Amino acid sequence: MALLSYLSQTSSSTSTSTSNTPNSIHDKTSRLTVEQQQLMEAWIKALPNIQELKNQHPLLWTQSQQEILQYSSTKNIYKVLDDMEDDFTWWKEHVFDSHRDIFPPTVTLGCSTDDDDNDNNNIVPCFNMEGFTWAMAIVMSRAYFVEDALRLIPMLDMANHDPIGTVEIQCQTVGT
């Protein structure tokens, strides 16, 4: 959700919430330095968009393509999709709809450049089902377990996306 929260940052006003409210993630991202914000925006722009992922990630495949995975011995694709829809519904009812000023359905990434055909090139879905599905696909395909928690680490997440080969990262604990 931190990824989606960062995306909403450009569309929201300054928040005065405490750390145990739904706004706490937004409060943390709004305290990023200008350089950190620019790095995060560059990283987010480098991530594949929904159209680019449609042929690459099962969450975004067509129903006929997903049907092939239905009988997988590891995890039923329709169960994954149903669970994701249930999660989104909960977030929508309890957080997104209550705080649309912080969690808009779409956001605009950065400014238009002279190369852009129109301003809509930088508008992306965010706190709606399409944006939620994109975020889940990004996390499922790019996150690593670090210190027993699933983490999405900017730039490191791209290490396993070389179309020619694969990369295995091995970590060791240093110190006591």
PDB file of C-alpha atoms in Angstrom:
ATOM      1  CA  MET A   1       0.000   0.000   0.000  1.00  0.00           C
ATOM      2  CA  ALA A   2       2.992   2.309   0.421  1.00  0.00           C
ATOM      3  CA  LEU A   3       3.456   2.312  -3.356  1.00  0.00           C
ATOM      4  CA  LEU A   4      -0.136   3.392  -3.921  1.00  0.00           C
ATOM      5  CA  SER A   5       0.134   5.935  -1.120  1.00  0.00           C
ATOM      6  CA  TYR A   6       3.188   7.493  -2.722  1.00  0.00           C
ATOM      7  CA  LEU A   7       1.296   7.787  -5.991  1.00  0.00           C
ATOM      8  CA  SER A   8      -1.482   9.699  -4.252  1.00  0.00           C
ATOM      9  CA  GLN A   9       0.967  12.140  -2.706  1.00  0.00           C
ATOM     10  CA  THR A  10       0.891  14.536  -5.652  1.00  0.00           C
ATOM     11  CA  SER A  11      -2.889  14.810  -5.457  1.00  0.00           C
ATOM     12  CA  SER A  12      -3.382  15.367  -1.740  1.00  0.00           C
ATOM     13  CA  SER A  13      -3.044  18.140   0.760  1.00  0.00           C
ATOM     14  CA  THR A  14      -0.878  18.142   3.867  1.00  0.00           C
ATOM     15  CA  SER A  15      -2.211  15.762   6.484  1.00  0.00           C
ATOM     16  CA  THR A  16      -2.231  16.284  10.231  1.00  0.00           C
ATOM     17  CA  SER A  17      -3.080  12.753  11.282  1.00  0.00           C
ATOM     18  CA  THR A  18      -1.439  10.659  13.942  1.00  0.00           C
ATOM     19  CA  SER A  19       0.559   7.518  13.250  1.00  0.00           C
ATOM     20  CA  ASN A  20      -2.345   5.139  13.950  1.00  0.00           C
ATOM     21  CA  THR A  21      -4.759   6.619  11.395  1.00  0.00           C
ATOM     22  CA  PRO A  22      -5.202   5.537   7.760  1.00  0.00           C
ATOM     23  CA  ASN A  23      -3.183   8.620   6.764  1.00  0.00           C
ATOM     24  CA  SER A  24       0.022   7.505   8.506  1.00  0.00           C
ATOM     25  CA  ILE A  25       1.643   6.107   5.350  1.00  0.00           C
ATOM     26  CA  HIS A  26       0.843   9.326   3.534  1.00  0.00           C
ATOM     27  CA  ASP A  27       2.325  11.326   6.417  1.00  0.00           C
ATOM     28  CA  LYS A  28       5.580   9.388   6.094  1.00  0.00           C
ATOM     29  CA  THR A  29       5.823   9.821   2.318  1.00  0.00           C
ATOM     30  CA  SER A  30       4.989  13.519   2.514  1.00  0.00           C
ATOM     31  CA  ARG A  31       8.124  14.007   4.631  1.00  0.00           C
ATOM     32  CA  LEU A  32      10.402  12.752   1.849  1.00  0.00           C
ATOM     33  CA  THR A  33      13.024  15.194   0.629  1.00  0.00           C
ATOM     34  CA  VAL A  34      12.702  16.565  -2.888  1.00  0.00           C
ATOM     35  CA  GLU A  35      15.526  14.256  -4.008  1.00  0.00           C
ATOM     36  CA  GLN A  36      13.822  11.222  -2.455  1.00  0.00           C
ATOM     37  CA  GLN A  37      10.536  12.164  -4.115  1.00  0.00           C
ATOM     38  CA  GLN A  38      12.278  12.499  -7.482  1.00  0.00           C
ATOM     39  CA  LEU A  39      13.961   9.095  -7.063  1.00  0.00           C
ATOM     40  CA  MET A  40      10.649   7.472  -6.083  1.00  0.00           C
ATOM     41  CA  GLU A  41       8.880   9.044  -9.043  1.00  0.00           C
ATOM     42  CA  ALA A  42      11.635   7.913 -11.437  1.00  0.00           C
ATOM     43  CA  TRP A  43      11.407   4.376 -10.027  1.00  0.00           C
ATOM     44  CA  ILE A  44       7.609   4.307 -10.312  1.00  0.00           C
ATOM     45  CA  LYS A  45       7.773   5.578 -13.898  1.00  0.00           C
ATOM     46  CA  ALA A  46      10.270   2.777 -14.688  1.00  0.00           C
ATOM     47  CA  LEU A  47       7.835   0.109 -13.470  1.00  0.00           C
ATOM     48  CA  PRO A  48       5.763  -1.578 -16.157  1.00  0.00           C
ATOM     49  CA  ASN A  49       2.310  -0.035 -16.532  1.00  0.00           C
ATOM     50  CA  ILE A  50      -0.930  -2.001 -16.652  1.00  0.00           C
ATOM     51  CA  GLN A  51      -0.831  -2.379 -20.430  1.00  0.00           C
ATOM     52  CA  GLU A  52       2.744  -3.716 -20.325  1.00  0.00           C
ATOM     53  CA  LEU A  53       1.835  -6.248 -17.603  1.00  0.00           C
ATOM     54  CA  LYS A  54      -1.319  -7.566 -19.315  1.00  0.00           C
ATOM     55  CA  ASN A  55       0.633 -10.255 -21.161  1.00  0.00           C
ATOM     56  CA  GLN A  56       3.156 -10.846 -18.393  1.00  0.00           C
ATOM     57  CA  HIS A  57       1.264 -11.319 -15.113  1.00  0.00           C
ATOM     58  CA  PRO A  58      -1.622 -13.777 -14.522  1.00  0.00           C
ATOM     59  CA  LEU A  59      -3.562 -11.262 -12.400  1.00  0.00           C
ATOM     60  CA  LEU A  60      -3.962  -9.139 -15.530  1.00  0.00           C
ATOM     61  CA  TRP A  61      -4.518 -11.908 -18.084  1.00  0.00           C
ATOM     62  CA  THR A  62      -7.851 -12.382 -19.827  1.00  0.00           C
ATOM     63  CA  GLN A  63     -10.290 -14.840 -18.295  1.00  0.00           C
ATOM     64  CA  SER A  64      -9.534 -17.432 -20.992  1.00  0.00           C
ATOM     65  CA  GLN A  65      -5.802 -17.151 -20.256  1.00  0.00           C
ATOM     66  CA  GLN A  66      -6.446 -17.425 -16.509  1.00  0.00           C
ATOM     67  CA  GLU A  67      -8.560 -20.529 -17.102  1.00  0.00           C
ATOM     68  CA  ILE A  68      -5.355 -22.376 -18.028  1.00  0.00           C
ATOM     69  CA  LEU A  69      -4.070 -21.789 -14.475  1.00  0.00           C
ATOM     70  CA  GLN A  70      -7.343 -22.753 -12.813  1.00  0.00           C
ATOM     71  CA  TYR A  71      -6.227 -26.338 -12.273  1.00  0.00           C
ATOM     72  CA  SER A  72      -2.728 -25.510 -11.087  1.00  0.00           C
ATOM     73  CA  SER A  73      -1.491 -27.733  -8.300  1.00  0.00           C
ATOM     74  CA  THR A  74       0.053 -24.793  -6.448  1.00  0.00           C
ATOM     75  CA  LYS A  75      -2.654 -22.140  -6.089  1.00  0.00           C
ATOM     76  CA  ASN A  76      -5.994 -21.734  -7.796  1.00  0.00           C
ATOM     77  CA  ILE A  77      -5.971 -18.450  -9.797  1.00  0.00           C
ATOM     78  CA  TYR A  78      -9.656 -17.786  -9.128  1.00  0.00           C
ATOM     79  CA  LYS A  79      -9.060 -18.098  -5.373  1.00  0.00           C
ATOM     80  CA  VAL A  80      -6.224 -15.573  -5.659  1.00  0.00           C
ATOM     81  CA  LEU A  81      -8.450 -13.201  -7.652  1.00  0.00           C
ATOM     82  CA  ASP A  82     -11.365 -13.625  -5.221  1.00  0.00           C
ATOM     83  CA  ASP A  83      -9.107 -12.975  -2.221  1.00  0.00           C
ATOM     84  CA  MET A  84      -7.672  -9.897  -3.913  1.00  0.00           C
ATOM     85  CA  GLU A  85     -11.154  -8.583  -4.699  1.00  0.00           C
ATOM     86  CA  ASP A  86     -12.208  -9.146  -1.061  1.00  0.00           C
ATOM     87  CA  ASP A  87      -9.099  -7.278   0.136  1.00  0.00           C
ATOM     88  CA  PHE A  88      -9.800  -4.386  -2.224  1.00  0.00           C
ATOM     89  CA  THR A  89     -13.448  -4.212  -1.135  1.00  0.00           C
ATOM     90  CA  TRP A  90     -12.383  -3.955   2.504  1.00  0.00           C
ATOM     91  CA  TRP A  91      -9.830  -1.217   1.739  1.00  0.00           C
ATOM     92  CA  LYS A  92     -12.356   0.654  -0.401  1.00  0.00           C
ATOM     93  CA  GLU A  93     -15.100   0.568   2.226  1.00  0.00           C
ATOM     94  CA  HIS A  94     -12.907   1.307   5.250  1.00  0.00           C
ATOM     95  CA  VAL A  95     -10.180   3.575   3.912  1.00  0.00           C
ATOM     96  CA  PHE A  96     -10.293   4.721   0.280  1.00  0.00           C
ATOM     97  CA  ASP A  97     -13.903   5.972   0.148  1.00  0.00           C
ATOM     98  CA  SER A  98     -13.565   7.682   3.525  1.00  0.00           C
ATOM     99  CA  HIS A  99     -10.438   9.580   2.521  1.00  0.00           C
ATOM    100  CA  ARG A 100     -10.726  10.287  -1.241  1.00  0.00           C
ATOM    101  CA  ASP A 101      -8.708  13.495  -0.756  1.00  0.00           C
ATOM    102  CA  ILE A 102      -5.737  11.283   0.125  1.00  0.00           C
ATOM    103  CA  PHE A 103      -6.641   8.150  -1.902  1.00  0.00           C
ATOM    104  CA  PRO A 104      -7.934   9.339  -5.321  1.00  0.00           C
ATOM    105  CA  PRO A 105      -9.014   6.834  -7.995  1.00  0.00           C
ATOM    106  CA  THR A 106      -6.369   8.221 -10.384  1.00  0.00           C
ATOM    107  CA  VAL A 107      -3.195  10.269 -10.016  1.00  0.00           C
ATOM    108  CA  THR A 108      -0.974  12.231 -12.355  1.00  0.00           C
ATOM    109  CA  LEU A 109       2.691  11.280 -12.332  1.00  0.00           C
ATOM    110  CA  GLY A 110       5.061  14.194 -12.811  1.00  0.00           C
ATOM    111  CA  CYS A 111       4.636  16.911 -15.371  1.00  0.00           C
ATOM    112  CA  SER A 112       4.011  16.607 -19.068  1.00  0.00           C
ATOM    113  CA  THR A 113       7.046  16.969 -21.262  1.00  0.00           C
ATOM    114  CA  ASP A 114       7.272  18.325 -24.781  1.00  0.00           C
ATOM    115  CA  ASP A 115       7.465  14.695 -25.955  1.00  0.00           C
ATOM    116  CA  ASP A 116       4.028  13.836 -24.495  1.00  0.00           C
ATOM    117  CA  ASP A 117       1.176  13.814 -26.995  1.00  0.00           C
ATOM    118  CA  ASN A 118      -1.262  14.907 -24.275  1.00  0.00           C
ATOM    119  CA  ASP A 119      -1.524  15.312 -20.535  1.00  0.00           C
ATOM    120  CA  ASN A 120      -3.380  11.982 -20.150  1.00  0.00           C
ATOM    121  CA  ASN A 121      -0.142  10.027 -20.687  1.00  0.00           C
ATOM    122  CA  ASN A 122       0.770  10.496 -17.021  1.00  0.00           C
ATOM    123  CA  ILE A 123      -2.654   9.744 -15.495  1.00  0.00           C
ATOM    124  CA  VAL A 124      -2.663   6.310 -13.882  1.00  0.00           C
ATOM    125  CA  PRO A 125      -5.290   4.339 -11.935  1.00  0.00           C
ATOM    126  CA  CYS A 126      -4.488   4.220  -8.260  1.00  0.00           C
ATOM    127  CA  PHE A 127      -7.022   3.582  -5.500  1.00  0.00           C
ATOM    128  CA  ASN A 128      -9.525   1.645  -7.592  1.00  0.00           C
ATOM    129  CA  MET A 129      -9.671  -2.056  -8.522  1.00  0.00           C
ATOM    130  CA  GLU A 130      -7.497  -1.591 -11.610  1.00  0.00           C
ATOM    131  CA  GLY A 131      -4.788   0.248  -9.661  1.00  0.00           C
ATOM    132  CA  PHE A 132      -5.001  -2.229  -6.791  1.00  0.00           C
ATOM    133  CA  THR A 133      -4.589  -5.156  -9.208  1.00  0.00           C
ATOM    134  CA  TRP A 134      -1.574  -3.439 -10.824  1.00  0.00           C
ATOM    135  CA  ALA A 135       0.013  -2.837  -7.398  1.00  0.00           C
ATOM    136  CA  MET A 136      -0.564  -6.469  -6.376  1.00  0.00           C
ATOM    137  CA  ALA A 137       0.992  -7.694  -9.642  1.00  0.00           C
ATOM    138  CA  ILE A 138       4.015  -5.440  -9.074  1.00  0.00           C
ATOM    139  CA  VAL A 139       4.467  -6.694  -5.507  1.00  0.00           C
ATOM    140  CA  MET A 140       3.925 -10.354  -6.416  1.00  0.00           C
ATOM    141  CA  SER A 141       6.472 -10.192  -9.230  1.00  0.00           C
ATOM    142  CA  ARG A 142       9.112  -7.927  -7.664  1.00  0.00           C
ATOM    143  CA  ALA A 143       9.109  -8.180  -3.867  1.00  0.00           C
ATOM    144  CA  TYR A 144      11.727  -9.990  -1.795  1.00  0.00           C
ATOM    145  CA  PHE A 145      11.644 -11.456   1.684  1.00  0.00           C
ATOM    146  CA  VAL A 146      14.003  -9.434   3.861  1.00  0.00           C
ATOM    147  CA  GLU A 147      14.117  -9.933   7.632  1.00  0.00           C
ATOM    148  CA  ASP A 148      11.100 -12.270   7.416  1.00  0.00           C
ATOM    149  CA  ALA A 149       8.910  -9.668   5.700  1.00  0.00           C
ATOM    150  CA  LEU A 150       7.916  -9.188   2.078  1.00  0.00           C
ATOM    151  CA  ARG A 151       9.530  -5.943   0.881  1.00  0.00           C
ATOM    152  CA  LEU A 152       9.402  -3.996  -2.346  1.00  0.00           C
ATOM    153  CA  ILE A 153      12.828  -2.399  -2.632  1.00  0.00           C
ATOM    154  CA  PRO A 154      13.211   0.301  -5.285  1.00  0.00           C
ATOM    155  CA  MET A 155      15.801  -0.577  -7.939  1.00  0.00           C
ATOM    156  CA  LEU A 156      16.646  -3.967  -6.363  1.00  0.00           C
ATOM    157  CA  ASP A 157      13.236  -5.168  -7.555  1.00  0.00           C
ATOM    158  CA  MET A 158      14.457  -4.867 -11.141  1.00  0.00           C
ATOM    159  CA  ALA A 159      17.306  -7.339 -10.616  1.00  0.00           C
ATOM    160  CA  ASN A 160      15.106 -10.312 -11.515  1.00  0.00           C
ATOM    161  CA  HIS A 161      13.665  -8.826 -14.698  1.00  0.00           C
ATOM    162  CA  ASP A 162      16.382  -9.448 -17.255  1.00  0.00           C
ATOM    163  CA  PRO A 163      14.677 -11.070 -20.258  1.00  0.00           C
ATOM    164  CA  ILE A 164      17.836 -13.055 -21.065  1.00  0.00           C
ATOM    165  CA  GLY A 165      18.775 -14.639 -17.747  1.00  0.00           C
ATOM    166  CA  THR A 166      17.907 -14.964 -14.094  1.00  0.00           C
ATOM    167  CA  VAL A 167      19.524 -13.483 -11.041  1.00  0.00           C
ATOM    168  CA  GLU A 168      19.638 -15.019  -7.595  1.00  0.00           C
ATOM    169  CA  ILE A 169      20.361 -12.768  -4.653  1.00  0.00           C
ATOM    170  CA  GLN A 170      21.933 -14.292  -1.575  1.00  0.00           C
ATOM    171  CA  CYS A 171      22.268 -12.267   1.603  1.00  0.00           C
ATOM    172  CA  GLN A 172      24.308 -12.844   4.700  1.00  0.00           C
ATOM    173  CA  THR A 173      23.930 -11.211   8.073  1.00  0.00           C
ATOM    174  CA  VAL A 174      26.886  -9.057   9.039  1.00  0.00           C
ATOM    175  CA  GLY A 175      27.598  -8.443  12.706  1.00  0.00           C
ATOM    176  CA  THR A 176      25.736  -9.733  15.695  1.00  0.00           C
TER     177      THR A 176
END
